[in-house]
């Protein structure tokens, strides 16, 4: 099969690999019809996450058609159109029972640090991802969801990560009616976090970024105010000026370790790797939120250390919540929002790129070229139609 292949920082290519096979009775093989490049993939692409191995296939946002199932699979059949949450989870451990699917304790040898994720570094289990023609899906009775007939592919693929993560970012902010919410980052997750903030009752939403076309997009898509941090001297002071000198009720970090905006943080976190990514936005969140306010973190940082102003957080009485999104928990409600017209995920897709051109797609997305908001990859076999033999009882 054709698959994205990681060759080292800033080096990816489309390359042929062996087709995945059923390794366990609970596995399924899915023929990928859509996969996305996520901002989290760029952390891998930039060499920010430890134990990202040469030869690995990225891609934790994908949908497809079930091609084969293991003997133990009961909830899926060949031919089903499925979306696959980016979390790989068992469904039965202590954390899964609490619907903390991003914290599953059974699917990753390093589960005390992180759950399992398709196509991420080997700290997240080392499972190959969906930027390929085919992918092996473990625990196929637990993770995948058959896509309802009225949900189109372009919406479904954004339900695998980007939309649920933005939605959970707003949820973890514990937004109360009328709250002022500041979202740092106008990438796909930040865009969805801003849109979702209104669904939770926000009275004012402000998005901060440095790229003008992204700010213009989120301003129109999420009906929010925008701030270009390049035009601001002191971010916390600026937010306080905008909020009667109190600070925002909720601040959301939708950026993570690749953040720009501080030369010291960039040097220590991104270039010298003395900490697990630039903690610029963590500082902005802690210093911009009001006393007693909430900080929600969904931006990705590499394990295990960052320089964070915990004294400020303590003295201000801030509540901080963070996690990988538990995608499957949010799917029923998000599908309701899509059906009701409250949110149209597919509007953020700006680029559709053949899998064969994956290196160009990463370059465009990483370098913010051609007004790119969200690229999706189309594998060569995405549009194949295969006859499914129906079994008959005589």
mmCIF file of C-alpha atoms in Angstrom:
data_model
loop_
_atom_site.group_PDB
_atom_site.id
_atom_site.type_symbol
_atom_site.label_atom_id
_atom_site.label_comp_id
_atom_site.label_asym_id
_atom_site.label_seq_id
_atom_site.Cartn_x
_atom_site.Cartn_y
_atom_site.Cartn_z
ATOM 1 C CA UNK A 1 0.000 0.000 0.000
ATOM 2 C CA UNK A 2 0.973 3.654 -0.308
ATOM 3 C CA UNK A 3 1.559 5.414 3.004
ATOM 4 C CA UNK A 4 3.106 8.531 4.464
ATOM 5 C CA UNK A 5 6.591 7.701 5.740
ATOM 6 C CA UNK A 6 8.505 9.758 8.325
ATOM 7 C CA UNK A 7 12.207 10.159 7.497
ATOM 8 C CA UNK A 8 13.193 12.667 10.186
ATOM 9 C CA UNK A 9 12.335 16.291 11.069
ATOM 10 C CA UNK A 10 10.848 18.157 8.099
ATOM 11 C CA UNK A 11 11.214 15.039 5.923
ATOM 12 C CA UNK A 12 8.204 12.958 4.941
ATOM 13 C CA UNK A 13 7.378 11.108 1.756
ATOM 14 C CA UNK A 14 4.781 8.819 0.187
ATOM 15 C CA UNK A 15 6.206 5.315 0.072
ATOM 16 C CA UNK A 16 4.994 1.748 -0.376
ATOM 17 C CA UNK A 17 4.686 -0.363 2.781
ATOM 18 C CA UNK A 18 3.228 -3.821 3.404
ATOM 19 C CA UNK A 19 -0.541 -3.876 3.792
ATOM 20 C CA UNK A 20 -1.674 -4.182 7.432
ATOM 21 C CA UNK A 21 -3.113 -7.523 8.492
ATOM 22 C CA UNK A 22 -5.409 -8.802 11.217
ATOM 23 C CA UNK A 23 -3.176 -9.422 14.252
ATOM 24 C CA UNK A 24 -5.864 -10.014 16.875
ATOM 25 C CA UNK A 25 -9.475 -11.284 16.709
ATOM 26 C CA UNK A 26 -10.670 -7.822 17.708
ATOM 27 C CA UNK A 27 -8.949 -6.026 14.808
ATOM 28 C CA UNK A 28 -10.435 -4.525 11.665
ATOM 29 C CA UNK A 29 -8.729 -3.391 8.486
ATOM 30 C CA UNK A 30 -10.069 -0.076 7.170
ATOM 31 C CA UNK A 31 -9.533 1.268 3.646
ATOM 32 C CA UNK A 32 -8.972 4.966 4.198
ATOM 33 C CA UNK A 33 -11.137 7.391 2.228
ATOM 34 C CA UNK A 34 -10.145 10.628 4.001
ATOM 35 C CA UNK A 35 -7.333 11.499 6.367
ATOM 36 C CA UNK A 36 -6.215 14.850 7.738
ATOM 37 C CA UNK A 37 -2.971 16.491 8.671
ATOM 38 C CA UNK A 38 -3.400 17.817 12.197
ATOM 39 C CA UNK A 39 -1.526 20.582 13.963
ATOM 40 C CA UNK A 40 -0.374 17.858 16.353
ATOM 41 C CA UNK A 41 1.260 16.092 13.390
ATOM 42 C CA UNK A 42 3.339 19.221 12.879
ATOM 43 C CA UNK A 43 4.848 18.750 16.347
ATOM 44 C CA UNK A 44 6.118 15.377 15.092
ATOM 45 C CA UNK A 45 7.143 16.845 11.732
ATOM 46 C CA UNK A 46 9.175 19.537 13.503
ATOM 47 C CA UNK A 47 10.933 16.991 15.748
ATOM 48 C CA UNK A 48 9.290 18.252 18.942
ATOM 49 C CA UNK A 49 8.015 14.928 20.343
ATOM 50 C CA UNK A 50 10.404 12.271 21.701
ATOM 51 C CA UNK A 51 10.573 8.754 20.232
ATOM 52 C CA UNK A 52 9.147 9.644 16.830
ATOM 53 C CA UNK A 53 10.731 6.915 14.757
ATOM 54 C CA UNK A 54 11.907 6.868 11.165
ATOM 55 C CA UNK A 55 9.549 4.762 9.046
ATOM 56 C CA UNK A 56 6.443 5.562 11.098
ATOM 57 C CA UNK A 57 3.170 6.505 9.379
ATOM 58 C CA UNK A 58 1.383 9.490 10.901
ATOM 59 C CA UNK A 59 -2.316 10.264 10.844
ATOM 60 C CA UNK A 60 -4.789 10.119 13.720
ATOM 61 C CA UNK A 61 -7.711 11.716 11.861
ATOM 62 C CA UNK A 62 -9.193 9.332 9.308
ATOM 63 C CA UNK A 63 -12.357 7.647 8.082
ATOM 64 C CA UNK A 64 -12.856 4.747 5.696
ATOM 65 C CA UNK A 65 -14.558 1.534 4.666
ATOM 66 C CA UNK A 66 -14.204 -1.706 6.625
ATOM 67 C CA UNK A 67 -12.352 -4.197 4.401
ATOM 68 C CA UNK A 68 -11.825 -7.063 6.851
ATOM 69 C CA UNK A 69 -12.638 -7.937 10.455
ATOM 70 C CA UNK A 70 -11.185 -10.338 12.975
ATOM 71 C CA UNK A 71 -13.111 -13.356 14.204
ATOM 72 C CA UNK A 72 -14.079 -11.599 17.435
ATOM 73 C CA UNK A 73 -15.550 -8.438 15.918
ATOM 74 C CA UNK A 74 -19.319 -8.244 16.327
ATOM 75 C CA UNK A 75 -20.283 -4.577 15.872
ATOM 76 C CA UNK A 76 -18.749 -3.946 12.433
ATOM 77 C CA UNK A 77 -19.059 -5.702 9.110
ATOM 78 C CA UNK A 78 -17.233 -5.497 5.809
ATOM 79 C CA UNK A 79 -18.503 -2.522 3.833
ATOM 80 C CA UNK A 80 -19.363 -0.304 6.813
ATOM 81 C CA UNK A 81 -18.391 3.374 6.469
ATOM 82 C CA UNK A 82 -16.698 4.269 9.752
ATOM 83 C CA UNK A 83 -15.048 7.163 11.528
ATOM 84 C CA UNK A 84 -12.230 6.192 13.854
ATOM 85 C CA UNK A 85 -11.549 8.363 16.935
ATOM 86 C CA UNK A 86 -7.888 9.212 17.343
ATOM 87 C CA UNK A 87 -7.842 7.503 20.765
ATOM 88 C CA UNK A 88 -7.157 3.770 20.821
ATOM 89 C CA UNK A 89 -8.916 2.437 23.901
ATOM 90 C CA UNK A 90 -10.079 -0.818 25.445
ATOM 91 C CA UNK A 91 -13.468 0.328 26.724
ATOM 92 C CA UNK A 92 -13.217 -1.625 29.976
ATOM 93 C CA UNK A 93 -10.384 -0.263 32.144
ATOM 94 C CA UNK A 94 -10.846 2.135 35.097
ATOM 95 C CA UNK A 95 -10.429 5.196 32.881
ATOM 96 C CA UNK A 96 -12.555 3.993 29.966
ATOM 97 C CA UNK A 97 -15.369 3.254 32.420
ATOM 98 C CA UNK A 98 -15.234 6.958 33.301
ATOM 99 C CA UNK A 99 -15.310 7.840 29.563
ATOM 100 C CA UNK A 100 -11.724 9.110 29.769
ATOM 101 C CA UNK A 101 -10.878 7.323 26.543
ATOM 102 C CA UNK A 102 -7.761 9.410 25.984
ATOM 103 C CA UNK A 103 -6.374 7.951 29.214
ATOM 104 C CA UNK A 104 -6.973 4.245 28.547
ATOM 105 C CA UNK A 105 -4.682 2.117 30.706
ATOM 106 C CA UNK A 106 -4.466 -1.022 28.580
ATOM 107 C CA UNK A 107 -3.455 -0.064 25.033
ATOM 108 C CA UNK A 108 -0.051 1.519 25.620
ATOM 109 C CA UNK A 109 2.981 0.199 27.483
ATOM 110 C CA UNK A 110 3.631 3.785 28.640
ATOM 111 C CA UNK A 111 0.035 4.387 29.683
ATOM 112 C CA UNK A 112 1.008 6.014 32.981
ATOM 113 C CA UNK A 113 2.151 8.979 30.861
ATOM 114 C CA UNK A 114 -0.295 9.010 27.933
ATOM 115 C CA UNK A 115 -3.000 6.941 26.274
ATOM 116 C CA UNK A 116 -2.739 5.425 22.797
ATOM 117 C CA UNK A 117 -3.016 7.477 19.623
ATOM 118 C CA UNK A 118 -2.935 6.406 15.981
ATOM 119 C CA UNK A 119 0.081 7.558 14.033
ATOM 120 C CA UNK A 120 1.815 9.371 16.860
ATOM 121 C CA UNK A 121 5.182 8.876 18.516
ATOM 122 C CA UNK A 122 6.005 5.572 20.174
ATOM 123 C CA UNK A 123 5.333 7.208 23.544
ATOM 124 C CA UNK A 124 1.688 6.972 22.432
ATOM 125 C CA UNK A 125 1.880 3.285 21.579
ATOM 126 C CA UNK A 126 3.624 3.281 18.197
ATOM 127 C CA UNK A 127 0.502 2.385 16.174
ATOM 128 C CA UNK A 128 0.679 3.284 12.487
ATOM 129 C CA UNK A 129 -1.799 5.938 11.449
ATOM 130 C CA UNK A 130 -4.255 6.687 8.705
ATOM 131 C CA UNK A 131 -2.228 8.741 6.244
ATOM 132 C CA UNK A 132 -2.202 5.590 4.152
ATOM 133 C CA UNK A 133 -4.406 3.466 1.941
ATOM 134 C CA UNK A 134 -5.150 0.989 4.738
ATOM 135 C CA UNK A 135 -4.873 0.966 8.522
ATOM 136 C CA UNK A 136 -5.211 -1.686 11.202
ATOM 137 C CA UNK A 137 -7.815 -0.677 13.779
ATOM 138 C CA UNK A 138 -7.451 -2.489 17.143
ATOM 139 C CA UNK A 139 -10.435 -2.894 19.485
ATOM 140 C CA UNK A 140 -12.733 -2.495 16.485
ATOM 141 C CA UNK A 141 -15.873 -3.195 18.520
ATOM 142 C CA UNK A 142 -15.062 -0.287 20.856
ATOM 143 C CA UNK A 143 -13.513 2.649 19.004
ATOM 144 C CA UNK A 144 -14.965 3.091 15.498
ATOM 145 C CA UNK A 145 -18.446 4.398 14.864
ATOM 146 C CA UNK A 146 -20.533 3.652 11.790
ATOM 147 C CA UNK A 147 -21.121 7.017 10.118
ATOM 148 C CA UNK A 148 -24.819 7.948 9.851
ATOM 149 C CA UNK A 149 -26.039 8.205 6.265
ATOM 150 C CA UNK A 150 -26.791 11.924 6.596
ATOM 151 C CA UNK A 151 -23.239 12.820 7.718
ATOM 152 C CA UNK A 152 -20.960 13.461 4.731
ATOM 153 C CA UNK A 153 -17.349 12.277 4.641
ATOM 154 C CA UNK A 154 -15.844 15.750 4.986
ATOM 155 C CA UNK A 155 -17.785 16.361 8.205
ATOM 156 C CA UNK A 156 -17.113 12.852 9.510
ATOM 157 C CA UNK A 157 -13.326 13.095 9.209
ATOM 158 C CA UNK A 158 -13.339 16.239 11.351
ATOM 159 C CA UNK A 159 -15.266 14.344 14.038
ATOM 160 C CA UNK A 160 -12.258 12.062 14.594
ATOM 161 C CA UNK A 161 -10.270 14.745 16.432
ATOM 162 C CA UNK A 162 -10.333 18.430 15.470
ATOM 163 C CA UNK A 163 -13.967 19.228 16.292
ATOM 164 C CA UNK A 164 -14.220 17.075 19.468
ATOM 165 C CA UNK A 165 -10.914 18.506 20.727
ATOM 166 C CA UNK A 166 -12.071 22.086 20.193
ATOM 167 C CA UNK A 167 -15.416 21.247 21.771
ATOM 168 C CA UNK A 168 -13.761 19.631 24.806
ATOM 169 C CA UNK A 169 -11.471 22.651 25.138
ATOM 170 C CA UNK A 170 -14.566 24.792 25.589
ATOM 171 C CA UNK A 171 -16.173 22.223 27.894
ATOM 172 C CA UNK A 172 -13.113 22.067 30.153
ATOM 173 C CA UNK A 173 -13.222 25.852 30.447
ATOM 174 C CA UNK A 174 -16.499 25.469 32.400
ATOM 175 C CA UNK A 175 -17.907 28.444 30.489
ATOM 176 C CA UNK A 176 -20.779 30.175 32.237
ATOM 177 C CA UNK A 177 -23.430 32.286 30.530
ATOM 178 C CA UNK A 178 -21.972 35.623 29.483
ATOM 179 C CA UNK A 179 -18.315 34.691 30.071
ATOM 180 C CA UNK A 180 -15.472 36.249 28.119
ATOM 181 C CA UNK A 181 -13.419 33.483 26.493
ATOM 182 C CA UNK A 182 -9.980 33.995 24.954
ATOM 183 C CA UNK A 183 -8.723 31.300 22.592
ATOM 184 C CA UNK A 184 -5.022 31.313 21.802
ATOM 185 C CA UNK A 185 -4.450 29.814 18.349
ATOM 186 C CA UNK A 186 -6.490 30.117 15.144
ATOM 187 C CA UNK A 187 -5.688 26.702 13.766
ATOM 188 C CA UNK A 188 -8.479 24.150 13.265
ATOM 189 C CA UNK A 189 -8.767 23.245 16.970
ATOM 190 C CA UNK A 190 -8.741 26.893 18.039
ATOM 191 C CA UNK A 191 -11.376 27.693 15.411
ATOM 192 C CA UNK A 192 -13.619 24.918 16.710
ATOM 193 C CA UNK A 193 -12.952 25.931 20.326
ATOM 194 C CA UNK A 194 -14.086 29.472 19.518
ATOM 195 C CA UNK A 195 -17.199 28.223 17.727
ATOM 196 C CA UNK A 196 -17.973 25.810 20.569
ATOM 197 C CA UNK A 197 -17.588 28.520 23.217
ATOM 198 C CA UNK A 198 -20.829 30.088 21.963
ATOM 199 C CA UNK A 199 -22.591 26.722 22.338
ATOM 200 C CA UNK A 200 -21.652 26.723 26.030
ATOM 201 C CA UNK A 201 -23.042 30.222 26.586
ATOM 202 C CA UNK A 202 -20.096 32.577 26.129
ATOM 203 C CA UNK A 203 -20.969 36.248 25.913
ATOM 204 C CA UNK A 204 -17.733 37.276 24.197
ATOM 205 C CA UNK A 205 -15.098 35.287 22.300
ATOM 206 C CA UNK A 206 -11.633 36.604 21.391
ATOM 207 C CA UNK A 207 -9.107 34.649 19.300
ATOM 208 C CA UNK A 208 -5.374 35.422 19.323
ATOM 209 C CA UNK A 209 -2.950 34.453 16.544
ATOM 210 C CA UNK A 210 -0.248 36.026 14.393
ATOM 211 C CA UNK A 211 -1.370 34.963 10.897
ATOM 212 C CA UNK A 212 -3.769 37.425 9.317
ATOM 213 C CA UNK A 213 -5.563 35.020 6.984
ATOM 214 C CA UNK A 214 -6.264 32.652 9.899
ATOM 215 C CA UNK A 215 -7.592 35.516 12.001
ATOM 216 C CA UNK A 216 -9.828 36.637 9.139
ATOM 217 C CA UNK A 217 -11.120 33.083 8.722
ATOM 218 C CA UNK A 218 -11.965 32.542 12.400
ATOM 219 C CA UNK A 219 -13.519 36.001 12.639
ATOM 220 C CA UNK A 220 -15.978 35.044 9.913
ATOM 221 C CA UNK A 221 -16.466 31.386 10.861
ATOM 222 C CA UNK A 222 -16.840 31.801 14.625
ATOM 223 C CA UNK A 223 -18.208 35.368 14.704
ATOM 224 C CA UNK A 224 -15.545 36.439 17.191
ATOM 225 C CA UNK A 225 -13.134 39.269 17.902
ATOM 226 C CA UNK A 226 -9.497 38.772 16.910
ATOM 227 C CA UNK A 227 -6.098 40.010 18.081
ATOM 228 C CA UNK A 228 -2.808 39.707 16.216
ATOM 229 C CA UNK A 229 -0.201 39.233 18.936
ATOM 230 C CA UNK A 230 2.479 40.763 16.710
ATOM 231 C CA UNK A 231 0.676 44.081 17.202
ATOM 232 C CA UNK A 232 0.658 43.721 20.998
ATOM 233 C CA UNK A 233 3.496 44.497 23.368
ATOM 234 C CA UNK A 234 2.281 42.696 26.499
ATOM 235 C CA UNK A 235 -0.390 40.056 25.879
ATOM 236 C CA UNK A 236 -1.713 39.872 29.422
ATOM 237 C CA UNK A 237 -1.904 43.662 29.689
ATOM 238 C CA UNK A 238 -3.756 43.818 26.371
ATOM 239 C CA UNK A 239 -6.363 41.258 27.443
ATOM 240 C CA UNK A 240 -6.866 43.083 30.731
ATOM 241 C CA UNK A 241 -7.439 46.337 28.834
ATOM 242 C CA UNK A 242 -10.096 44.533 26.777
ATOM 243 C CA UNK A 243 -11.842 43.177 29.893
ATOM 244 C CA UNK A 244 -12.190 46.157 32.268
ATOM 245 C CA UNK A 245 -8.845 45.256 33.859
ATOM 246 C CA UNK A 246 -10.161 41.999 35.306
ATOM 247 C CA UNK A 247 -8.880 39.479 32.768
ATOM 248 C CA UNK A 248 -10.764 36.878 30.778
ATOM 249 C CA UNK A 249 -13.078 34.429 32.526
ATOM 250 C CA UNK A 250 -11.680 31.536 30.470
ATOM 251 C CA UNK A 251 -8.438 31.163 28.506
ATOM 252 C CA UNK A 252 -7.877 28.250 26.109
ATOM 253 C CA UNK A 253 -4.460 27.081 24.912
ATOM 254 C CA UNK A 254 -5.026 25.598 21.466
ATOM 255 C CA UNK A 255 -1.397 25.986 20.370
ATOM 256 C CA UNK A 256 1.030 23.879 22.383
ATOM 257 C CA UNK A 257 4.790 23.587 22.169
ATOM 258 C CA UNK A 258 5.213 25.120 18.697
ATOM 259 C CA UNK A 259 4.049 28.525 19.914
ATOM 260 C CA UNK A 260 5.649 31.719 18.637
ATOM 261 C CA UNK A 261 5.627 35.052 20.452
ATOM 262 C CA UNK A 262 8.555 34.799 22.885
ATOM 263 C CA UNK A 263 12.189 34.637 21.809
ATOM 264 C CA UNK A 264 13.253 33.123 25.146
ATOM 265 C CA UNK A 265 10.599 30.398 24.974
ATOM 266 C CA UNK A 266 11.366 29.675 21.314
ATOM 267 C CA UNK A 267 15.066 29.363 22.067
ATOM 268 C CA UNK A 268 14.720 27.106 25.114
ATOM 269 C CA UNK A 269 11.661 25.136 24.015
ATOM 270 C CA UNK A 270 11.886 24.771 20.236
ATOM 271 C CA UNK A 271 15.518 25.245 19.264
ATOM 272 C CA UNK A 272 17.598 24.034 22.235
ATOM 273 C CA UNK A 273 14.829 21.688 23.514
ATOM 274 C CA UNK A 274 15.677 22.496 27.125
ATOM 275 C CA UNK A 275 11.958 22.232 27.852
ATOM 276 C CA UNK A 276 9.123 20.331 26.214
ATOM 277 C CA UNK A 277 8.231 23.017 23.697
ATOM 278 C CA UNK A 278 7.735 26.771 23.974
ATOM 279 C CA UNK A 279 5.409 27.498 26.897
ATOM 280 C CA UNK A 280 4.544 30.962 25.590
ATOM 281 C CA UNK A 281 0.787 30.416 25.483
ATOM 282 C CA UNK A 282 0.720 28.782 28.912
ATOM 283 C CA UNK A 283 2.227 32.001 30.285
ATOM 284 C CA UNK A 284 -0.284 34.103 28.362
ATOM 285 C CA UNK A 285 -3.212 32.024 29.623
ATOM 286 C CA UNK A 286 -2.165 32.107 33.266
ATOM 287 C CA UNK A 287 -1.376 35.820 33.189
ATOM 288 C CA UNK A 288 -4.418 36.861 31.093
ATOM 289 C CA UNK A 289 -7.168 35.004 32.933
ATOM 290 C CA UNK A 290 -8.902 36.717 35.828
ATOM 291 C CA UNK A 291 -8.441 35.666 39.436
ATOM 292 C CA UNK A 292 -10.544 32.566 40.039
ATOM 293 C CA UNK A 293 -10.801 31.988 36.283
ATOM 294 C CA UNK A 294 -10.340 28.834 34.238
ATOM 295 C CA UNK A 295 -7.551 27.754 31.914
ATOM 296 C CA UNK A 296 -8.186 24.918 29.451
ATOM 297 C CA UNK A 297 -5.228 23.297 27.682
ATOM 298 C CA UNK A 298 -5.498 21.130 24.577
ATOM 299 C CA UNK A 299 -2.307 22.284 22.852
ATOM 300 C CA UNK A 300 0.267 19.490 22.673
ATOM 301 C CA UNK A 301 3.528 19.610 24.607
ATOM 302 C CA UNK A 302 6.207 16.947 24.555
ATOM 303 C CA UNK A 303 6.901 15.151 27.826
ATOM 304 C CA UNK A 304 7.936 15.975 30.445
ATOM 305 C CA UNK A 305 9.047 19.456 31.558
ATOM 306 C CA UNK A 306 7.982 23.052 30.886
ATOM 307 C CA UNK A 307 8.789 26.314 32.638
ATOM 308 C CA UNK A 308 5.363 27.474 33.806
ATOM 309 C CA UNK A 309 4.536 30.335 36.254
ATOM 310 C CA UNK A 310 2.820 28.155 38.838
ATOM 311 C CA UNK A 311 3.187 30.821 41.523
ATOM 312 C CA UNK A 312 0.975 33.149 39.489
ATOM 313 C CA UNK A 313 -1.569 30.368 38.976
ATOM 314 C CA UNK A 314 -1.632 29.638 42.708
ATOM 315 C CA UNK A 315 -1.912 33.244 43.819
ATOM 316 C CA UNK A 316 -4.704 33.950 41.317
ATOM 317 C CA UNK A 317 -6.693 30.861 42.328
ATOM 318 C CA UNK A 318 -6.872 29.563 38.773
ATOM 319 C CA UNK A 319 -8.486 26.258 37.840
ATOM 320 C CA UNK A 320 -6.478 24.490 35.129
ATOM 321 C CA UNK A 321 -7.903 21.552 33.161
ATOM 322 C CA UNK A 322 -6.267 19.667 30.329
ATOM 323 C CA UNK A 323 -6.451 16.338 28.541
ATOM 324 C CA UNK A 324 -6.496 14.550 25.241
ATOM 325 C CA UNK A 325 -10.072 14.689 23.978
ATOM 326 C CA UNK A 326 -12.255 11.671 24.699
ATOM 327 C CA UNK A 327 -13.681 11.727 21.191
ATOM 328 C CA UNK A 328 -16.343 9.049 21.388
ATOM 329 C CA UNK A 329 -18.003 10.679 24.407
ATOM 330 C CA UNK A 330 -18.701 13.821 22.369
ATOM 331 C CA UNK A 331 -19.853 12.262 19.096
ATOM 332 C CA UNK A 332 -23.620 11.973 19.785
ATOM 333 C CA UNK A 333 -23.917 15.628 20.824
ATOM 334 C CA UNK A 334 -21.701 16.917 18.011
ATOM 335 C CA UNK A 335 -23.715 15.016 15.419
ATOM 336 C CA UNK A 336 -26.815 16.696 16.843
ATOM 337 C CA UNK A 337 -25.149 20.099 16.441
ATOM 338 C CA UNK A 338 -24.220 19.316 12.826
ATOM 339 C CA UNK A 339 -27.738 18.153 12.003
ATOM 340 C CA UNK A 340 -29.216 21.260 13.626
ATOM 341 C CA UNK A 341 -26.918 23.516 11.607
ATOM 342 C CA UNK A 342 -25.176 24.913 14.680
ATOM 343 C CA UNK A 343 -21.771 24.016 13.276
ATOM 344 C CA UNK A 344 -20.528 23.088 9.791
ATOM 345 C CA UNK A 345 -17.144 21.391 10.243
ATOM 346 C CA UNK A 346 -16.287 20.909 6.571
ATOM 347 C CA UNK A 347 -16.123 24.672 5.988
ATOM 348 C CA UNK A 348 -12.625 24.747 7.482
ATOM 349 C CA UNK A 349 -11.225 22.350 4.831
ATOM 350 C CA UNK A 350 -9.174 24.422 2.399
ATOM 351 C CA UNK A 351 -6.954 21.860 0.655
ATOM 352 C CA UNK A 352 -7.591 18.388 -0.745
ATOM 353 C CA UNK A 353 -4.295 16.751 -1.627
ATOM 354 C CA UNK A 354 -3.559 13.314 -3.136
ATOM 355 C CA UNK A 355 -1.693 11.083 -0.685
ATOM 356 C CA UNK A 356 1.082 10.843 -3.278
ATOM 357 C CA UNK A 357 1.799 14.548 -2.619
ATOM 358 C CA UNK A 358 1.909 14.276 1.174
ATOM 359 C CA UNK A 359 5.318 15.992 1.408
ATOM 360 C CA UNK A 360 3.905 19.080 -0.331
ATOM 361 C CA UNK A 361 0.841 19.015 1.915
ATOM 362 C CA UNK A 362 2.986 19.042 5.067
ATOM 363 C CA UNK A 363 5.103 21.888 3.714
ATOM 364 C CA UNK A 364 2.048 23.989 2.819
ATOM 365 C CA UNK A 365 0.362 23.404 6.184
ATOM 366 C CA UNK A 366 3.514 23.849 8.267
ATOM 367 C CA UNK A 367 4.601 27.018 6.468
ATOM 368 C CA UNK A 368 1.048 28.445 6.384
ATOM 369 C CA UNK A 369 1.108 28.863 2.621
ATOM 370 C CA UNK A 370 -1.796 29.385 0.218
ATOM 371 C CA UNK A 371 -4.163 30.433 3.058
ATOM 372 C CA UNK A 372 -4.180 26.846 4.311
ATOM 373 C CA UNK A 373 -6.476 26.178 7.282
ATOM 374 C CA UNK A 374 -7.028 22.399 7.108
ATOM 375 C CA UNK A 375 -5.623 19.950 4.539
ATOM 376 C CA UNK A 376 -7.066 16.498 3.931
ATOM 377 C CA UNK A 377 -5.317 13.673 2.100
ATOM 378 C CA UNK A 378 -7.100 11.504 -0.462
ATOM 379 C CA UNK A 379 -5.556 8.023 -0.909
ATOM 380 C CA UNK A 380 -5.474 6.507 -4.425
ATOM 381 C CA UNK A 381 -8.039 3.843 -3.504
ATOM 382 C CA UNK A 382 -10.408 6.184 -1.700
ATOM 383 C CA UNK A 383 -13.101 5.945 -4.367
ATOM 384 C CA UNK A 384 -12.928 2.230 -5.117
ATOM 385 C CA UNK A 385 -16.263 0.449 -5.029
ATOM 386 C CA UNK A 386 -16.008 -3.187 -4.062
ATOM 387 C CA UNK A 387 -18.757 -5.738 -4.145
ATOM 388 C CA UNK A 388 -19.596 -7.095 -0.703
ATOM 389 C CA UNK A 389 -20.791 -10.670 -0.842
ATOM 390 C CA UNK A 390 -23.862 -11.233 1.269
ATOM 391 C CA UNK A 391 -24.052 -14.540 3.061
ATOM 392 C CA UNK A 392 -27.236 -16.525 2.500
ATOM 393 C CA UNK A 393 -28.812 -19.201 4.598
ATOM 394 C CA UNK A 394 -30.453 -21.981 2.593
#
